[in-house]
Tab-separated table of C-alpha atoms in Angstrom:
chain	number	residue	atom	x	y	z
Q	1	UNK	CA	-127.768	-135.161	69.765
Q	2	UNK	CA	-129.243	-134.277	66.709
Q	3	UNK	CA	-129.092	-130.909	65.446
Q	4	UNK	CA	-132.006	-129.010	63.455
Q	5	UNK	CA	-131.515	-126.694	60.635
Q	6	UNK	CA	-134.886	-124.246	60.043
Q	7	UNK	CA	-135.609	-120.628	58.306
Q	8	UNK	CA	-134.608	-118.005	60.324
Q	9	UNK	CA	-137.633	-115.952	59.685
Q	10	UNK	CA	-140.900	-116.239	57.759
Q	11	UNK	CA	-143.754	-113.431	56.762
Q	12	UNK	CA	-147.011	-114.874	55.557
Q	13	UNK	CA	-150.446	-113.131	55.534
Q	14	UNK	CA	-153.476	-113.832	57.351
Q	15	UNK	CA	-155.731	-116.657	56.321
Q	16	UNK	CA	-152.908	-117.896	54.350
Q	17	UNK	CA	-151.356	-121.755	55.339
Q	18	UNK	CA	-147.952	-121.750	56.687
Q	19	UNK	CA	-145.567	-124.427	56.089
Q	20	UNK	CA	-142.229	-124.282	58.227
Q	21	UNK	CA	-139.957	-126.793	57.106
Q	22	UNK	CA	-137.007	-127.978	59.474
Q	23	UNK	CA	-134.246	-130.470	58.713
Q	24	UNK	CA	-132.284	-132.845	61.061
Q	25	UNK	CA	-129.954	-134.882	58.500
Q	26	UNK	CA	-128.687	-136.839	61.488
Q	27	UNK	CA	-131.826	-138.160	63.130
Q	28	UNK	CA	-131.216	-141.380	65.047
Q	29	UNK	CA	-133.948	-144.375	65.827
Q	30	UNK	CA	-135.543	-143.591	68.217
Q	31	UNK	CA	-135.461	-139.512	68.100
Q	32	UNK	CA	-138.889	-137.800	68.062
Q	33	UNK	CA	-139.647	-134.498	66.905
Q	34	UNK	CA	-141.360	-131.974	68.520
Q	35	UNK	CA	-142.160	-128.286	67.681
Q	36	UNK	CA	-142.656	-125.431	70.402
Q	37	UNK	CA	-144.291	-121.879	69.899
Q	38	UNK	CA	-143.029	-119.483	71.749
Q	39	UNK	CA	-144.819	-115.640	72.111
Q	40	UNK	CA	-142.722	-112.467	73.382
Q	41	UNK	CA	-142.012	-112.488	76.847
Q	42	UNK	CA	-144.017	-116.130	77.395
Q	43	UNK	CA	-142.108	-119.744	77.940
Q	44	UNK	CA	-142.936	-121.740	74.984
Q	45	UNK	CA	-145.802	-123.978	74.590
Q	46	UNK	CA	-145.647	-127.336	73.369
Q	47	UNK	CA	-147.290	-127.504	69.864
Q	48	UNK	CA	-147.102	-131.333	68.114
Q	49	UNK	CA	-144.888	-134.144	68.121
Q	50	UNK	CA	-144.481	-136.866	65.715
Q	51	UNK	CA	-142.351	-139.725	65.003
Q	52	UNK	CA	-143.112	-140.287	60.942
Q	53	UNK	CA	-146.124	-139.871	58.604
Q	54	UNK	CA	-148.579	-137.356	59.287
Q	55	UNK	CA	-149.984	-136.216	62.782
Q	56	UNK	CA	-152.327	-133.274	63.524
Q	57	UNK	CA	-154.060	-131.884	66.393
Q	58	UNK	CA	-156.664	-128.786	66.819
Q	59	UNK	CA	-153.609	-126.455	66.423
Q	60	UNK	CA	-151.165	-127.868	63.326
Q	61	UNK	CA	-150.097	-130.946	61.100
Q	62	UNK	CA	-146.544	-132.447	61.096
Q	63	UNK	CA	-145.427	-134.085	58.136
Q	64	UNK	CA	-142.643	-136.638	58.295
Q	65	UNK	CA	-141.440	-138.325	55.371
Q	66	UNK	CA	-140.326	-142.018	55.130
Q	67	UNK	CA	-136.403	-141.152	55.741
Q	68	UNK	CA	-137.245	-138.598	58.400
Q	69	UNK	CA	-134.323	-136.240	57.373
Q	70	UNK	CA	-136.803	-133.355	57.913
Q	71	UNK	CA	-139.892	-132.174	59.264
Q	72	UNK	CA	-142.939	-129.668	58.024
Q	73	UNK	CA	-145.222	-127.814	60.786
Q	74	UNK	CA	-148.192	-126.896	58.990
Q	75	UNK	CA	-150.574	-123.797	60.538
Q	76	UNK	CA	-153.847	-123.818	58.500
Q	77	UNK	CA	-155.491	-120.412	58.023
Q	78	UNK	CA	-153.107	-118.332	60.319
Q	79	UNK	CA	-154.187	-115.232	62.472
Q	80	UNK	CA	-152.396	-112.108	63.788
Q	81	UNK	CA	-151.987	-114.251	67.243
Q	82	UNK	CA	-150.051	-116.948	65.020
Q	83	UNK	CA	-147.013	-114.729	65.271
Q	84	UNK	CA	-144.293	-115.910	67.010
Q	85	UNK	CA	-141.184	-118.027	67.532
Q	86	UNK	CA	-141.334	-121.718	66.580
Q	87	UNK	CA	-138.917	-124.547	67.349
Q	88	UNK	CA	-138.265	-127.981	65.700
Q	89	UNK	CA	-136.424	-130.071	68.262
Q	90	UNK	CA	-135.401	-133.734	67.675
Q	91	UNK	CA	-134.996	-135.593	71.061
Q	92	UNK	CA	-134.472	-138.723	72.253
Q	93	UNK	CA	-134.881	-140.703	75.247
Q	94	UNK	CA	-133.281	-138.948	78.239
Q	95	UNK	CA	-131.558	-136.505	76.196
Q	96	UNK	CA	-131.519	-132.768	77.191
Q	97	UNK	CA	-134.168	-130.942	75.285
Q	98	UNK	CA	-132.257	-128.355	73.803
Q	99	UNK	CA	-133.709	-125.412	71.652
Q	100	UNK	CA	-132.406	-123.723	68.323
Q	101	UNK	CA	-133.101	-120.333	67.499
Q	102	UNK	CA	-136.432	-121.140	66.222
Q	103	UNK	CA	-138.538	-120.232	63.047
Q	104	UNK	CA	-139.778	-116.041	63.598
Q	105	UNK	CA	-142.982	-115.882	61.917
Q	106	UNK	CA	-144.417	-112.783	61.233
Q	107	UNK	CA	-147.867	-112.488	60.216
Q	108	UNK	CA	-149.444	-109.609	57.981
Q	109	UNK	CA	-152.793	-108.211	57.774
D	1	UNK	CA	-153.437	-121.660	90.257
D	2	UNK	CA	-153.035	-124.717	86.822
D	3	UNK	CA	-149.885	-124.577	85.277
D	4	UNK	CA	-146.736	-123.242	86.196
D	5	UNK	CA	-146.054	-120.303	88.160
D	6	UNK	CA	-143.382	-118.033	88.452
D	7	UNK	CA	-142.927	-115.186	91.235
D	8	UNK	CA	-141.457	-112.361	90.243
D	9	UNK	CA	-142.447	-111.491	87.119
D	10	UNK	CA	-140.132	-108.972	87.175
D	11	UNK	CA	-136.560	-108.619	89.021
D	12	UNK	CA	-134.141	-105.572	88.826
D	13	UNK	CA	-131.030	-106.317	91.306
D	14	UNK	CA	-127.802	-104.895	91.955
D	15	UNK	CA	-124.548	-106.809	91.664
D	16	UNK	CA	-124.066	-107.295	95.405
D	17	UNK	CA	-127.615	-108.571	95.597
D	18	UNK	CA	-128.934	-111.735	96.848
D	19	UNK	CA	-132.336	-112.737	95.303
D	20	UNK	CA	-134.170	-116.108	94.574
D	21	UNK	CA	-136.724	-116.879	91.605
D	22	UNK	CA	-139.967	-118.948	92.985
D	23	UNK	CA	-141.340	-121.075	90.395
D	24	UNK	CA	-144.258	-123.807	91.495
D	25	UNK	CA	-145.792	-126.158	88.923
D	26	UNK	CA	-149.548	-127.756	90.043
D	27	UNK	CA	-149.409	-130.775	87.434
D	28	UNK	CA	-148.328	-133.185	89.160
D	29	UNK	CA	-145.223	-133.616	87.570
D	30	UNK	CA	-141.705	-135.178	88.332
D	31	UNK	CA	-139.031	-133.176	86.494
D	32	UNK	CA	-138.999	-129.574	86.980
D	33	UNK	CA	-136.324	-127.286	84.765
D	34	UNK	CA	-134.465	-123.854	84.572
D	35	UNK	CA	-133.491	-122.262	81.527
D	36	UNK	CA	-132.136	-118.640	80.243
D	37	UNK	CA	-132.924	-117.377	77.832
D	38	UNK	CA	-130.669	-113.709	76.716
D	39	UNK	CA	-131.883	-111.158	73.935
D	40	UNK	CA	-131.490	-113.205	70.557
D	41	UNK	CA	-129.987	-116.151	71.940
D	42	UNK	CA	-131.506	-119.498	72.251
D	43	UNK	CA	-132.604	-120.556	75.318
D	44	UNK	CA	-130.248	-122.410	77.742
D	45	UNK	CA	-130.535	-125.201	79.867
D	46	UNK	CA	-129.157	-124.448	82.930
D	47	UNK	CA	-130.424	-127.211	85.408
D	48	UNK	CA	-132.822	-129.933	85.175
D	49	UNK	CA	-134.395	-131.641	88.699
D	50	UNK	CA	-136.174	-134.866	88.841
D	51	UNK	CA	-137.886	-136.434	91.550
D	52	UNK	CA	-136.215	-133.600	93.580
D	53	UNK	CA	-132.675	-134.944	92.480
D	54	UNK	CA	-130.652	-133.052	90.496
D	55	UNK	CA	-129.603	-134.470	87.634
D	56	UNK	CA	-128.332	-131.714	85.490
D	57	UNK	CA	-125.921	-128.548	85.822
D	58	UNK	CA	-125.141	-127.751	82.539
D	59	UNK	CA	-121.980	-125.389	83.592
D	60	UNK	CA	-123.679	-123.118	85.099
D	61	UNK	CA	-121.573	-119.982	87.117
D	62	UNK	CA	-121.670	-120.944	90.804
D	63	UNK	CA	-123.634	-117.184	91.663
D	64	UNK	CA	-126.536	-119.461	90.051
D	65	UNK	CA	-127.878	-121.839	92.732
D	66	UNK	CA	-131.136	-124.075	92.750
D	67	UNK	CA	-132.868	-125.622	94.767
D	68	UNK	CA	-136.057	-127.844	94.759
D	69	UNK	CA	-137.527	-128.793	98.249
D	70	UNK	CA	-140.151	-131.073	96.661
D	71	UNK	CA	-141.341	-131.998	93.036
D	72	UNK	CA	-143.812	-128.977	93.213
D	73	UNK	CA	-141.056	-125.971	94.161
D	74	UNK	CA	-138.356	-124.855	92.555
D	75	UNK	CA	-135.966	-122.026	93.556
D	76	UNK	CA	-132.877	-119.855	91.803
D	77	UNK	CA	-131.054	-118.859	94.196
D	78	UNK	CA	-128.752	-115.796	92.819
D	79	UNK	CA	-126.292	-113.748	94.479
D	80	UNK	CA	-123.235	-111.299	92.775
D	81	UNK	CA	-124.891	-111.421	89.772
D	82	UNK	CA	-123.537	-109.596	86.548
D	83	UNK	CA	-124.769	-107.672	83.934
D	84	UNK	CA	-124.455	-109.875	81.507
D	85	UNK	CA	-127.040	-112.281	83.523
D	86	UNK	CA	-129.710	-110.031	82.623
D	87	UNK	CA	-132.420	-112.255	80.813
D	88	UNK	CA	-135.833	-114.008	80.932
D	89	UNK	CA	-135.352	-116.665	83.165
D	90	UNK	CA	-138.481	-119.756	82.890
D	91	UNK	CA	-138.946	-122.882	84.790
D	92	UNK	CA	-140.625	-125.820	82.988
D	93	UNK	CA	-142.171	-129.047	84.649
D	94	UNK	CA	-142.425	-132.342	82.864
D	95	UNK	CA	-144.006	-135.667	83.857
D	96	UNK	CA	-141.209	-137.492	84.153
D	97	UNK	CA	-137.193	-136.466	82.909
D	98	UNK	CA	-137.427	-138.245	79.441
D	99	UNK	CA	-136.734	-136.618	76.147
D	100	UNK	CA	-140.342	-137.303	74.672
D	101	UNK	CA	-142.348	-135.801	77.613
D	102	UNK	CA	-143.966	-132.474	76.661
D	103	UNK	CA	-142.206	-129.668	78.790
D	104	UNK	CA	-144.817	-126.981	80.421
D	105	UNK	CA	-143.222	-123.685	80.750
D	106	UNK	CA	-143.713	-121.133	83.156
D	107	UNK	CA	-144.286	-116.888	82.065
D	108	UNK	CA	-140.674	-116.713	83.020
D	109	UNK	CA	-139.353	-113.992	85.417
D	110	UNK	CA	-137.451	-110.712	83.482
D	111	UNK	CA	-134.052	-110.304	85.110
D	112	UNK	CA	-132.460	-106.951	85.107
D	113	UNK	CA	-128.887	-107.038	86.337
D	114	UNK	CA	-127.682	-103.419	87.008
């Protein structure tokens, strides 16, 4: 199972882009990688998943680069609301989805 | 109801008490999931269901017991809990029990032990 390796905590202010970089050095084949937000007291909701190059949705972009060794969530333009846990998980298959101790962002006036 | 509900929100019990955690998801999915998740810790997966099979205990303390009557119900059954089981406990439904498939959490259901 590969294991992820991401900032334990990150302030940024609002408006600003976020970048939250995770690394799994041991990625296999056929692993995806997904990222979760979670709020206080909520189960967390699924945010993007990718499998290399570049995807985005209405929420984020995920840049993978070619040896997909690590990840990068990207938040454009955050808000107050962006605060929050966020996970990097790397799954494959049938494996357990297992979470880290997430990415706490922390966003500032 | 969309999504996933989960009845209580909130739970105080005793240590001699017997008390089960309701969660329902209305998706339409296969694989339904229980995990813990304790004050700074990350969150645990305790059992994972699919197609009303279990298919997962990840060593979880017997007091712990689920059940899932169909692929929309799941139930934690818990009895002689301890302190140290106090936590947020959330059910998440998937389509199907694969890796890839985007889990759908629940609001999760605060657990005070006392």
């Amino acid at each position: 199972l590969a294991k992820t390796t991401q900032p334990i905590s990150m302030d940024s202010y609002e408006g600003q882009e976020v970048n939250i970089t995770c690394s799994h050095n041991n990625i296999a084949t056929n692993d995806y990688i997904t990222w979760y937000q979670q709020f206080p007291s909520q189960g967390p909701r699924f945010i993007i998943q990718g499998y290399k190059t570049k995807v985005t949705n209405e929420v984020a972009s995920l840049f993978i680069p070619a040896d997909r060794k690590s990840s990068t969530l990207s938040l454009p333009r955050v808000s107050l609301s962006d605060t929050a846990v966020y996970y990097c998980l790397v799954v494959e298959g049938d494996d357990k989805i297992i979470f880290g101790k997430g990415t706490r962002l922390h966003i500032l006036p | 109801e969309t999504g996933v509900t989960q009845t209580p929100r909130h739970l105080v019990m005793g240590m001699t008490n017997k008390k089960s955690l309701k969660c329902e998801q209305h998706l339409g999915h296969n694989a339904m999931y229980w995990y813990k998740q304790s004050a700074k810790k990350p969150l645990e997966l305790m059992f994972v269901y699919s197609l009303e099979e279990r298919v997962e205990n990840n060593s979880v303390p017997s007091r712990f017991s689920p059940e899932c009557p169909n692929s929309s119900h799941l139930f934690l059954h818990l009895h002689t809990l301890q302190p140290e089981d106090s936590a947020l406990y959330l059910c998440a439904s998937s389509q199907d029990r694969a890796g890839r498939e985007d889990l759908f959490f629940g609001p999760g259901t605060r657990l005070t032990v006392t």
